[in-house]
């Protein structure tokens, strides 16, 4: 017996529903993880401001980018995408750190 187009479409719809549910859960994990990360970077920014340290640490940032690129390769994620994503986060963190020093 062969599948009818309706059977195939129903199976595809169920698979799609499952993938979308996983994506939604992962999006929530990303948002909460970023929230937790920014709590720590805010604390770092306040600490830097209190001790008159520069808002940016280029050596650490370069090390973090290299580390993330390695992790991305291990996770089968495009390392260029990971690098762009971390650069975006770093730029935001530096802005927060600068605001603490004002």
CSV table of C-alpha atoms in Angstrom, one decimal:
chain,number,residue,atom,x,y,z
A,1,UNK,CA,0.0,0.0,0.0
A,2,UNK,CA,1.3,3.4,-0.9
A,3,UNK,CA,0.9,6.7,1.0
A,4,UNK,CA,-1.6,9.1,-0.3
A,5,UNK,CA,-0.7,12.8,-0.6
A,6,UNK,CA,-2.9,13.4,2.5
A,7,UNK,CA,-0.9,10.9,4.6
A,8,UNK,CA,2.4,12.4,3.5
A,9,UNK,CA,1.2,15.9,4.2
A,10,UNK,CA,-0.1,14.9,7.6
A,11,UNK,CA,3.2,13.3,8.5
A,12,UNK,CA,5.1,16.4,7.3
A,13,UNK,CA,2.8,18.6,9.3
A,14,UNK,CA,3.5,16.6,12.5
A,15,UNK,CA,7.2,16.7,11.8
A,16,UNK,CA,7.1,20.4,11.3
A,17,UNK,CA,5.1,20.8,14.5
A,18,UNK,CA,7.8,18.9,16.4
A,19,UNK,CA,10.6,20.9,14.9
A,20,UNK,CA,8.9,24.2,15.7
A,21,UNK,CA,8.3,23.1,19.3
A,22,UNK,CA,12.0,22.4,19.6
A,23,UNK,CA,12.9,25.7,18.1
A,24,UNK,CA,10.6,27.5,20.5
A,25,UNK,CA,12.2,25.8,23.5
A,26,UNK,CA,15.7,26.6,22.2
A,27,UNK,CA,14.7,30.2,21.6
A,28,UNK,CA,13.6,30.4,25.3
A,29,UNK,CA,16.9,28.8,26.4
A,30,UNK,CA,18.8,31.4,24.3
A,31,UNK,CA,16.9,34.3,25.8
A,32,UNK,CA,17.2,33.2,29.4
A,33,UNK,CA,20.9,32.4,28.8
A,34,UNK,CA,21.6,35.8,27.3
A,35,UNK,CA,19.7,37.4,30.3
A,36,UNK,CA,22.0,35.5,32.7
A,37,UNK,CA,25.1,36.4,30.7
A,38,UNK,CA,24.2,40.1,30.7
A,39,UNK,CA,23.6,40.0,34.5
A,40,UNK,CA,27.3,39.0,34.8
A,41,UNK,CA,28.5,41.5,32.2
A,42,UNK,CA,26.6,44.3,34.0
A,43,UNK,CA,28.4,43.3,37.2
A,44,UNK,CA,31.7,43.3,35.4
A,45,UNK,CA,30.9,46.8,34.0
A,46,UNK,CA,30.2,48.1,37.5
A,47,UNK,CA,33.4,46.6,38.8
A,48,UNK,CA,35.4,48.1,36.0
A,49,UNK,CA,33.9,51.5,36.6
A,50,UNK,CA,34.5,51.3,40.3
A,51,UNK,CA,38.2,50.4,39.8
A,52,UNK,CA,38.7,52.8,36.8
A,53,UNK,CA,39.4,49.9,34.4
A,54,UNK,CA,38.8,50.2,30.6
A,55,UNK,CA,35.4,49.1,29.3
A,56,UNK,CA,37.1,47.0,26.6
A,57,UNK,CA,39.6,44.2,26.9
A,58,UNK,CA,40.8,43.4,23.4
A,59,UNK,CA,43.0,40.4,24.4
A,60,UNK,CA,40.1,38.7,26.3
A,61,UNK,CA,37.7,39.5,23.4
A,62,UNK,CA,40.0,37.9,20.9
A,63,UNK,CA,40.5,34.9,23.1
A,64,UNK,CA,36.7,34.6,23.5
A,65,UNK,CA,36.1,34.8,19.8
A,66,UNK,CA,38.7,32.1,19.1
A,67,UNK,CA,37.2,29.9,21.8
A,68,UNK,CA,33.7,30.4,20.4
A,69,UNK,CA,34.9,29.6,16.9
A,70,UNK,CA,36.3,26.3,18.2
A,71,UNK,CA,33.0,25.5,20.0
A,72,UNK,CA,31.0,26.4,16.9
A,73,UNK,CA,33.1,23.9,14.9
A,74,UNK,CA,32.5,21.2,17.5
A,75,UNK,CA,28.7,22.0,17.5
A,76,UNK,CA,28.6,21.9,13.7
A,77,UNK,CA,27.7,25.6,13.6
A,78,UNK,CA,29.1,28.0,11.1
A,79,UNK,CA,32.1,29.6,12.9
A,80,UNK,CA,31.7,32.8,10.9
A,81,UNK,CA,28.1,33.1,12.2
A,82,UNK,CA,29.3,32.4,15.8
A,83,UNK,CA,32.0,35.1,15.4
A,84,UNK,CA,29.5,37.7,14.2
A,85,UNK,CA,27.1,36.8,17.0
A,86,UNK,CA,29.8,37.1,19.7
A,87,UNK,CA,31.0,40.4,18.2
A,88,UNK,CA,27.5,41.7,18.4
A,89,UNK,CA,27.2,40.7,22.0
A,90,UNK,CA,30.7,42.1,22.8
A,91,UNK,CA,29.8,45.5,21.3
A,92,UNK,CA,26.6,45.6,23.4
A,93,UNK,CA,28.5,44.7,26.5
A,94,UNK,CA,31.1,47.4,25.9
A,95,UNK,CA,28.3,50.0,25.5
A,96,UNK,CA,26.9,48.9,28.8
A,97,UNK,CA,30.4,49.1,30.4
A,98,UNK,CA,30.8,52.6,29.0
A,99,UNK,CA,27.5,53.7,30.4
A,100,UNK,CA,28.6,52.6,33.9
A,101,UNK,CA,31.7,54.9,33.6
A,102,UNK,CA,29.6,58.0,32.7
